[in-house]
mmCIF file of C-alpha atoms and ligand atoms in Angstrom:
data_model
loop_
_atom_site.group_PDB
_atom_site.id
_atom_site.type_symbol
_atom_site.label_atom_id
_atom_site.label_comp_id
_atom_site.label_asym_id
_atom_site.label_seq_id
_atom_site.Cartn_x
_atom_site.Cartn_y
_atom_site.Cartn_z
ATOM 1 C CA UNK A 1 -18.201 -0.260 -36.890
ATOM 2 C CA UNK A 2 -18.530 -1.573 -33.460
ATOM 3 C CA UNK A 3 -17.870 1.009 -31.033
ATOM 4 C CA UNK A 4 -14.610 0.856 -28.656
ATOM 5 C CA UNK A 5 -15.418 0.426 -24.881
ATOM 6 C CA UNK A 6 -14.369 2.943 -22.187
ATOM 7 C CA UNK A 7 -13.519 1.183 -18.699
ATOM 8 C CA UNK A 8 -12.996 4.189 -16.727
ATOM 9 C CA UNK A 9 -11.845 2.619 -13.447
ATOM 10 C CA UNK A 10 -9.685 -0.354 -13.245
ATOM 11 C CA UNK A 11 -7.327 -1.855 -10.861
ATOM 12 C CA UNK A 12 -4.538 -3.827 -12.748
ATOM 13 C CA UNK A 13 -1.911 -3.679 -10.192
ATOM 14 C CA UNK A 14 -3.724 -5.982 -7.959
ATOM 15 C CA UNK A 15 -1.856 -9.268 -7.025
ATOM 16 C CA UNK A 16 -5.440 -11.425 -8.777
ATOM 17 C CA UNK A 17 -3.750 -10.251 -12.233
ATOM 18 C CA UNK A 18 0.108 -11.380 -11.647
ATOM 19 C CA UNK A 19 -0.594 -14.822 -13.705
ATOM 20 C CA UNK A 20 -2.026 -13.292 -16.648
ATOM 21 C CA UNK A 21 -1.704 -9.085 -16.642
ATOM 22 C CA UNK A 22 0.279 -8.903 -20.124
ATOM 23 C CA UNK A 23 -1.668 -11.060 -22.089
ATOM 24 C CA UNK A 24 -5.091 -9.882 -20.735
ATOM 25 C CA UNK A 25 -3.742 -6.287 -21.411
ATOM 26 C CA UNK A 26 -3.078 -7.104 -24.573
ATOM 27 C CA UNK A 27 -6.099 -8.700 -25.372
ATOM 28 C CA UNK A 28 -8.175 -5.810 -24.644
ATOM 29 C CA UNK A 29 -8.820 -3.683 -27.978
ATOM 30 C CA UNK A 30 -9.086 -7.119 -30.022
ATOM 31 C CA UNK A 31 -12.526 -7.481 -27.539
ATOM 32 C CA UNK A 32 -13.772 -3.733 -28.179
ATOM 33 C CA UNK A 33 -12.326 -2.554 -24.953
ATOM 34 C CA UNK A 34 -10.581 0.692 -26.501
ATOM 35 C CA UNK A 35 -9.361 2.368 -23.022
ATOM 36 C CA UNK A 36 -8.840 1.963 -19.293
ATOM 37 C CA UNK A 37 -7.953 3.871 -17.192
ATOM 38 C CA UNK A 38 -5.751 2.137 -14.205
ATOM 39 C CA UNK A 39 -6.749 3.535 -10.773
ATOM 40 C CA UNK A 40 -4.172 4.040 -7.861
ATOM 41 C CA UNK A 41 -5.500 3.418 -4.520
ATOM 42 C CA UNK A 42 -2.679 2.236 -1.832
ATOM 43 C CA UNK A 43 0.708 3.248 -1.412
ATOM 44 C CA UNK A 44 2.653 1.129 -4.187
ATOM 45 C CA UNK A 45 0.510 1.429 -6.724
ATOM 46 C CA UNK A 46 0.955 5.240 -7.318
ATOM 47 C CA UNK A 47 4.401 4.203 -8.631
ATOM 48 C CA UNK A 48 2.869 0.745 -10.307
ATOM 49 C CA UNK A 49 -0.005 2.871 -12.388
ATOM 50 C CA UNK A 50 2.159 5.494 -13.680
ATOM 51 C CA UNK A 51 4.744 2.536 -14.758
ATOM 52 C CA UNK A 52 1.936 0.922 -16.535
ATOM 53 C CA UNK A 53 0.593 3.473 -18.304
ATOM 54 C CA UNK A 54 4.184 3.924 -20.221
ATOM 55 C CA UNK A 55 3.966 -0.047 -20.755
ATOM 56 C CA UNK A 56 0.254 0.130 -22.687
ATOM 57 C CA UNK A 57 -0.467 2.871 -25.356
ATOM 58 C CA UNK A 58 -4.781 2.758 -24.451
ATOM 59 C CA UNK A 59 -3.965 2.443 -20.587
ATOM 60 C CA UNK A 60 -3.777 5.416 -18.609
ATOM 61 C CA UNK A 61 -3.538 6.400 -14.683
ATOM 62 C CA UNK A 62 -5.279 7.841 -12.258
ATOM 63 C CA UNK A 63 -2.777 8.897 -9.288
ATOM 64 C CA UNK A 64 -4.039 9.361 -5.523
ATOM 65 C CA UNK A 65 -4.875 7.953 -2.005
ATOM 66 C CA UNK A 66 -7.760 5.452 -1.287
ATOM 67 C CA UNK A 67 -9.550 6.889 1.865
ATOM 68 C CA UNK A 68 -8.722 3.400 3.350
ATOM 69 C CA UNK A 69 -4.821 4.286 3.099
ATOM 70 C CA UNK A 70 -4.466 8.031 3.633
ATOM 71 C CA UNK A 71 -3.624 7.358 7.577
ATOM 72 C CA UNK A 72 0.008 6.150 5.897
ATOM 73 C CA UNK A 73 -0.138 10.058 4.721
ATOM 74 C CA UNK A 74 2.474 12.837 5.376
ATOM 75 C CA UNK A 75 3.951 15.838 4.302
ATOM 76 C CA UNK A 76 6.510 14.192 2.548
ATOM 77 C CA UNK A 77 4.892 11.463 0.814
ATOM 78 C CA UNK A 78 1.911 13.805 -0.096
ATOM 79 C CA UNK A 79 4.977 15.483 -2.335
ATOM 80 C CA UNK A 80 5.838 12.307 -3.968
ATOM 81 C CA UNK A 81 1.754 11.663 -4.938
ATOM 82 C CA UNK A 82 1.892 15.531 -6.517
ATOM 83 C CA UNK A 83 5.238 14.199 -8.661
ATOM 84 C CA UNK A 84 3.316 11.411 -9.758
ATOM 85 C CA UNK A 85 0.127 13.176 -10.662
ATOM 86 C CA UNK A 86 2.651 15.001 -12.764
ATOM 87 C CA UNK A 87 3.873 11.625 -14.986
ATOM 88 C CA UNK A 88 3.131 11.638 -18.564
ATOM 89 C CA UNK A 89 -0.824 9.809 -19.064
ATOM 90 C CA UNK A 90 -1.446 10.625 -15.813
ATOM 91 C CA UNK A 91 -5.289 12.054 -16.584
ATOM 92 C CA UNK A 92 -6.916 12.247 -12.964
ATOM 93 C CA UNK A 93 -6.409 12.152 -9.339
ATOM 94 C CA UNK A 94 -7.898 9.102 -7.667
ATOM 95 C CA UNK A 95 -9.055 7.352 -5.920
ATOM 96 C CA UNK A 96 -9.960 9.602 -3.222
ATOM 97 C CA UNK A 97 -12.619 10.355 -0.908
ATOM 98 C CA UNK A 98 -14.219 8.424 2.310
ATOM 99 C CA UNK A 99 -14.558 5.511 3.393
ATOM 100 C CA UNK A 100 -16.914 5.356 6.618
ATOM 101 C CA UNK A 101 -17.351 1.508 5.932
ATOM 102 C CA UNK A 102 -13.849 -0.038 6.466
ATOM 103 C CA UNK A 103 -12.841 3.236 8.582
ATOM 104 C CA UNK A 104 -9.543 2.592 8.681
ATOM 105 C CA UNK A 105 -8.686 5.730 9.383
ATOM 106 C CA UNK A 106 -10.446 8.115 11.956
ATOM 107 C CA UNK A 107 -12.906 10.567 10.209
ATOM 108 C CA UNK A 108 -11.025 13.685 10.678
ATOM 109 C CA UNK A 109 -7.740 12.086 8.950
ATOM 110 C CA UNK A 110 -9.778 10.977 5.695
ATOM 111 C CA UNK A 111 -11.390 14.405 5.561
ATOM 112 C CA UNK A 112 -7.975 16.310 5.915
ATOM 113 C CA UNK A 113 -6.419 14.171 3.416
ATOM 114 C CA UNK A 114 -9.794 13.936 0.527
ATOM 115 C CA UNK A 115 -9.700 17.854 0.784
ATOM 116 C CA UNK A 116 -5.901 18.084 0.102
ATOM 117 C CA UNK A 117 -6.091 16.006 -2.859
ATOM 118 C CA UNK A 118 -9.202 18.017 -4.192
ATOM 119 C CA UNK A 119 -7.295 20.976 -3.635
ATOM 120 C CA UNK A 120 -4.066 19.434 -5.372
ATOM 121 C CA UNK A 121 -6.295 18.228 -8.484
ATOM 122 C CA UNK A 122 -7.178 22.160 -8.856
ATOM 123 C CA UNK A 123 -3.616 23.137 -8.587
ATOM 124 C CA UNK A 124 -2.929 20.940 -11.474
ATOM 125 C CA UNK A 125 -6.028 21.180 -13.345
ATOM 126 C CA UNK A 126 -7.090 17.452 -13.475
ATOM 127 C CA UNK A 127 -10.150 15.546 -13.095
ATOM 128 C CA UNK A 128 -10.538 13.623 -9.669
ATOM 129 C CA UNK A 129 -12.120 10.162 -9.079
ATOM 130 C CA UNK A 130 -14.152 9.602 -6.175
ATOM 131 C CA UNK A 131 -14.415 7.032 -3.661
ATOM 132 C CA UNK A 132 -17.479 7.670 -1.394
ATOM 133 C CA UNK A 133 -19.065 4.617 1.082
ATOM 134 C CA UNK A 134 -21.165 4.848 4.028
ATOM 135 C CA UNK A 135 -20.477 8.467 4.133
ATOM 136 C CA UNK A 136 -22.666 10.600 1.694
ATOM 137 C CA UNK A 137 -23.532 13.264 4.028
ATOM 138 C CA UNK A 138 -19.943 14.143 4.967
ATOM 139 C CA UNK A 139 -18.543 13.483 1.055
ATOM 140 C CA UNK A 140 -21.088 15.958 0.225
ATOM 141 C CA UNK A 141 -20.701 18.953 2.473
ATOM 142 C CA UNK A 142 -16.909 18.435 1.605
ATOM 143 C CA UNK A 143 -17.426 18.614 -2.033
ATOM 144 C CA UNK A 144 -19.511 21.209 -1.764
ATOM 145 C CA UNK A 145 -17.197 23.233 -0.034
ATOM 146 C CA UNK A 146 -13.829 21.975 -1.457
ATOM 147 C CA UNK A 147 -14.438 20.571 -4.963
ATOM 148 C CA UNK A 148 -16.691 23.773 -6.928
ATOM 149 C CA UNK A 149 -15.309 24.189 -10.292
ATOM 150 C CA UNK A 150 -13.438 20.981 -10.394
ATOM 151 C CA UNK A 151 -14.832 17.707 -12.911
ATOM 152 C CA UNK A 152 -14.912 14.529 -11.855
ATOM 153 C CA UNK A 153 -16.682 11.482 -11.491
ATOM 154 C CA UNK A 154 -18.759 9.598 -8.206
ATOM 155 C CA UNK A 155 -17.413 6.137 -8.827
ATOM 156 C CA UNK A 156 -18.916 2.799 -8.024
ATOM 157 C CA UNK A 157 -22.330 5.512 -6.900
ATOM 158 C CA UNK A 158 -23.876 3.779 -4.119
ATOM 159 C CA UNK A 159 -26.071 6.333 -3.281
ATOM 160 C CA UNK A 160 -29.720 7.162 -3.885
ATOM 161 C CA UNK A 161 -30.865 8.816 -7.207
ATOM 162 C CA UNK A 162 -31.733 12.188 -5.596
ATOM 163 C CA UNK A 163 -28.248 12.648 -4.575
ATOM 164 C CA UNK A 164 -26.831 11.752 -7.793
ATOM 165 C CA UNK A 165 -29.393 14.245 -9.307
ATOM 166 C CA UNK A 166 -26.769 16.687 -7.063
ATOM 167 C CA UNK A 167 -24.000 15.243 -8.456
ATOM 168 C CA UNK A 168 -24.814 16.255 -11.564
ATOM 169 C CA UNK A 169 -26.059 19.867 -11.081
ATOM 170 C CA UNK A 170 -22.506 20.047 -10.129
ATOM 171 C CA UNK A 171 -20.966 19.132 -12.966
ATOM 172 C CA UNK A 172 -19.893 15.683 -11.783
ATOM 173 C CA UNK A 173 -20.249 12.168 -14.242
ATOM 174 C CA UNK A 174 -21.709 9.001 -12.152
ATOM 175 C CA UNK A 175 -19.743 5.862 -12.263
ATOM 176 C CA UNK A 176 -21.877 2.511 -12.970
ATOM 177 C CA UNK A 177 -20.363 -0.743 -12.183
ATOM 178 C CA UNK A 178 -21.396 -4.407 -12.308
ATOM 179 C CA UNK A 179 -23.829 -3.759 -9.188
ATOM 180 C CA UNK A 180 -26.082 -2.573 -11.946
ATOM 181 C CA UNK A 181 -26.500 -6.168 -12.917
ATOM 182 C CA UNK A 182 -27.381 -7.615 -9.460
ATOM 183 C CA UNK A 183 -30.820 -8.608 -8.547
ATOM 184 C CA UNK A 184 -30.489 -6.331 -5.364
ATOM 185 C CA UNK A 185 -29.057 -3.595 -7.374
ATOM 186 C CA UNK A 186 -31.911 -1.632 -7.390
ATOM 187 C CA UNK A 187 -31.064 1.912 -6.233
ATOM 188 C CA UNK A 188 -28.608 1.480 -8.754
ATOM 189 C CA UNK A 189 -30.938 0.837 -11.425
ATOM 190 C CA UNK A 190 -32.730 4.061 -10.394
ATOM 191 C CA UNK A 191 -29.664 5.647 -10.642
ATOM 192 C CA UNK A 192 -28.967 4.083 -13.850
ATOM 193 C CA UNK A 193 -32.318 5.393 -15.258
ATOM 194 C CA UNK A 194 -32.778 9.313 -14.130
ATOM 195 C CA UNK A 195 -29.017 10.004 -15.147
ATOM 196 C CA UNK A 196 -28.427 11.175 -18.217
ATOM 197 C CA UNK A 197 -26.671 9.527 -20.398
ATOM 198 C CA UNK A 198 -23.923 11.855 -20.968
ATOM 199 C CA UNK A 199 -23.250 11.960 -17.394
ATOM 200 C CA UNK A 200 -22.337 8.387 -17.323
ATOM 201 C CA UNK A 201 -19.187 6.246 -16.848
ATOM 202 C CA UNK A 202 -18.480 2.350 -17.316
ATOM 203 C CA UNK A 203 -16.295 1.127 -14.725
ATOM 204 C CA UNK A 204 -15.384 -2.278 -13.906
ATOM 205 C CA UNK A 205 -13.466 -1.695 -10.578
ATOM 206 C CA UNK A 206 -11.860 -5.008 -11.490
ATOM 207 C CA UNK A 207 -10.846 -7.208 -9.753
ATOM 208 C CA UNK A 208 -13.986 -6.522 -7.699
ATOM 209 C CA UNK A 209 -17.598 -6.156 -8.810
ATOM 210 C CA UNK A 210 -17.752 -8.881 -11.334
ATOM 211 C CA UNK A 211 -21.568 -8.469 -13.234
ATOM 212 C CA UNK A 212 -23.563 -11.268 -13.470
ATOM 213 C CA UNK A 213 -24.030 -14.069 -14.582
ATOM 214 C CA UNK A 214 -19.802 -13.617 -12.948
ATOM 215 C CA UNK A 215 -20.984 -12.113 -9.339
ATOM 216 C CA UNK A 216 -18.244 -13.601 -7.037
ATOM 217 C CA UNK A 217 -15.199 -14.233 -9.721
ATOM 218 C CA UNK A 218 -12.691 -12.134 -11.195
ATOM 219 C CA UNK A 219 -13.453 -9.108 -12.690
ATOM 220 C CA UNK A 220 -11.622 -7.677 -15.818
ATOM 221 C CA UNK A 221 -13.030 -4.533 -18.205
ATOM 222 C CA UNK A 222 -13.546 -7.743 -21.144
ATOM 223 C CA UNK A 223 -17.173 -8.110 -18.821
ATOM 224 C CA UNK A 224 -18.333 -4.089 -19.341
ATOM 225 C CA UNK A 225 -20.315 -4.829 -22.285
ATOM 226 C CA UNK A 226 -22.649 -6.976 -19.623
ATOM 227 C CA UNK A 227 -22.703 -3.624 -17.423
ATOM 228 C CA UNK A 228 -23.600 -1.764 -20.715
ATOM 229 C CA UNK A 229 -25.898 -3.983 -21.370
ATOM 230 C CA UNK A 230 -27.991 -3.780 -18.418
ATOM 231 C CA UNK A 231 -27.953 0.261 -18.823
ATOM 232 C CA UNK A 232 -29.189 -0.093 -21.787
ATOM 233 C CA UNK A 233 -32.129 -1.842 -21.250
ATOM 234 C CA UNK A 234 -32.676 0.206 -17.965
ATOM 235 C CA UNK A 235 -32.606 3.340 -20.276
ATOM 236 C CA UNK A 236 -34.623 1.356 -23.241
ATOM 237 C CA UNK A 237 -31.842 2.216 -25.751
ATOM 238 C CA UNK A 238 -29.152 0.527 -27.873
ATOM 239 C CA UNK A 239 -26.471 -1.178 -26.838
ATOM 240 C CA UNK A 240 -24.304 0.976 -28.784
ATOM 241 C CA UNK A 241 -25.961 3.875 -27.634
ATOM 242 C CA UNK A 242 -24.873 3.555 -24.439
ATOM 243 C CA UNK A 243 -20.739 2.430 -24.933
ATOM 244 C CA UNK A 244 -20.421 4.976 -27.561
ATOM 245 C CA UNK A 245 -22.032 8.286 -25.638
ATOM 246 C CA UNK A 246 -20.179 6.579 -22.315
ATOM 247 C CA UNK A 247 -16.806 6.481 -24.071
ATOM 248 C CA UNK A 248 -17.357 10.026 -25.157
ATOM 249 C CA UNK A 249 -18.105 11.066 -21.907
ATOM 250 C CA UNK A 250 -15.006 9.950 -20.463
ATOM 251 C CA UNK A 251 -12.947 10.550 -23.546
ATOM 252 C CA UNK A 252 -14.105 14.500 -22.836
ATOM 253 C CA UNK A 253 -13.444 14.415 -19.289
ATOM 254 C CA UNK A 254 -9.923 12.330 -19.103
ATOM 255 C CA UNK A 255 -7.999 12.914 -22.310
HETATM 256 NI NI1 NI B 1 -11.506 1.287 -7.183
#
C-alpha cells in the first residue's frame, strides 16, 4: 500500500480556492493526500479554519496570528484566538512568529505578540507553527528564551542549514515546501539534506509556493508528492521513504 501524504501547512480559506474548495477537498485522500492541516494566519480565518475542520474529517486547524497581522492585536481579541485554540481539531497554534520582510508591523509589536502566543501554546499544551522571514537572529533569541520545552515546527525554513541544525537540538521539526524544487533553492536543498528525516515536514503553503514544473500557479497539497520527490532524491532514498517517515512525524507531533 501506497502511503497517505501529510500536508502539514495549508491555507484553504484563501479567496484562490472559492471556485473549487469542496470538490478539491474532497478529492484529496482519493490522490494519497491523507491529512492537512489548515493554517490560520489573518483575522477571519481563525473563525474560517476552526469551521472547516468540523466540515472535513482528515482536515484539521492550526489557530493564531500571522506576524504580518498581529498590529490588529488586543487584549480582547487575543481572548477570542485562546477560545479558538480551544475548538475541537484544533492541533497547533499558528502561524506565528516574524516577519521583518513585509514589516507590517513595527518590530517591538510582532515580538510582544509571537511571545504571547508561545506562551499561550504552553498554557494549553499545543504544538506551535512558525513563521520566521528576514528575521532569524531576533526569531531565535526569542525562541530561545520564550519557546524551551514547547514542539513545534520552522515552517517554509528559509534559513541556512547551521541554524536549522539549532532548530533541531531544540526539539523543533523543519518545514520543506516547494522552494525545495526551485533551481535557486539551494540553501534549501542543504537544508533538505543534513536534516534528519524524522525532523521533517511536507508543507505546501498553498496557495503559494507552487513546486515546479508549477512555480508561479496555484498551489494545492495534490503537488506534495513533487516536494517529496525532490527530498528524496536530495536524501538518495525512496519516495516512500520520505512521505511515510514525514507523515509520521507530523502524525506524532499534531494528533
Ligand atoms: Ni502559511
Amino acid at each position: 500500500m501506497k502511503p497517505m501524504i501529510f500536508d502539514s501547512h495549508a491555507h484553504y480559506d484563501s479567496h484562490q480556492f472559492d471556485e473549487d474548495r469542496h470538490e478539491l477537498l474532497l478529492s484529496m485522500q482519493e490522490n494519497g493526500i491523507g491529512t492537512i492541516v489548515n493554517c490560520a494566519a489573518d483575522w477571519e480565518s481563525l473563525t474560517e479554519v476552526v469551521e472547516m475542520a468540523q466540515c472535513y474529517p482528515h482536515v484539521y486547524a492550526a489557530v493564531g496570528l500571522h506576524p504580518d497581522e498581529v498590529g490588529e492585536l488586543d487584549e480582547e481579541r487575543f481572548a477570542f484566538l485562546k477560545q479558538q485554540c480551544q475548538k475541537e481539531k484544533v492541533v497547533a497554534v499558528g502561524e506565528i512568529g516574524l516577519d521583518y520582510y513585509w514589516d507590517t508591523a513595527s518590530h517591538d509589536v510582532q515580538k510582544k505578540w509571537f511571545v504571547r502566543q508561545l506562551e499561550l501554546a504552553k498554557e494549553l499544551d499545543l504544538p506551535v507553527i512558525i513563521h520566521s522571514r528576514d528575521a532569524a537572529e531576533d526569531t531565535w533569541n526569542v525562541m530561545k528564551e520564550h519557546a524551551q520545552g514547547l514542539r513545534g515546527v520552522i515552517h517554509c525554513f528559509s534559513y541556512s542549514k547551521e541554524m536549522a541544525e539549532e532548530y533541531v537540538k531544540m526539539g523543533f521539526h523543519i518545514g520543506i515546501g516547494g522552494v525545495v524544487t526551485f533551481k535557486n533553492g539551494k540553501k534549501l536543498k542543504e537544508v533538505a539534506q543534513v536534516v534528519p528525516l524524522d525532523r521533517i515536514l511536507l508543507e505546501t503553503d498553498c496557495p503559494y509556493l507552487a513546486p515546479e514544473p508549477f512555480r508561479g500557479k496555484r498551489n494545492s497539497s495534490l503537488y506534495v508528492p513533487y516536494i517529496a520527490q525532490a527530498i528524496a532524491d536530495i536524501k538518495g532514498i525512496t519516495y516512500n521513504e520520505v512521505v511515510a517517515q514525514t507523515a509520521k512525524n507530523a502524525k506524532e507531533l499534531f494528533l
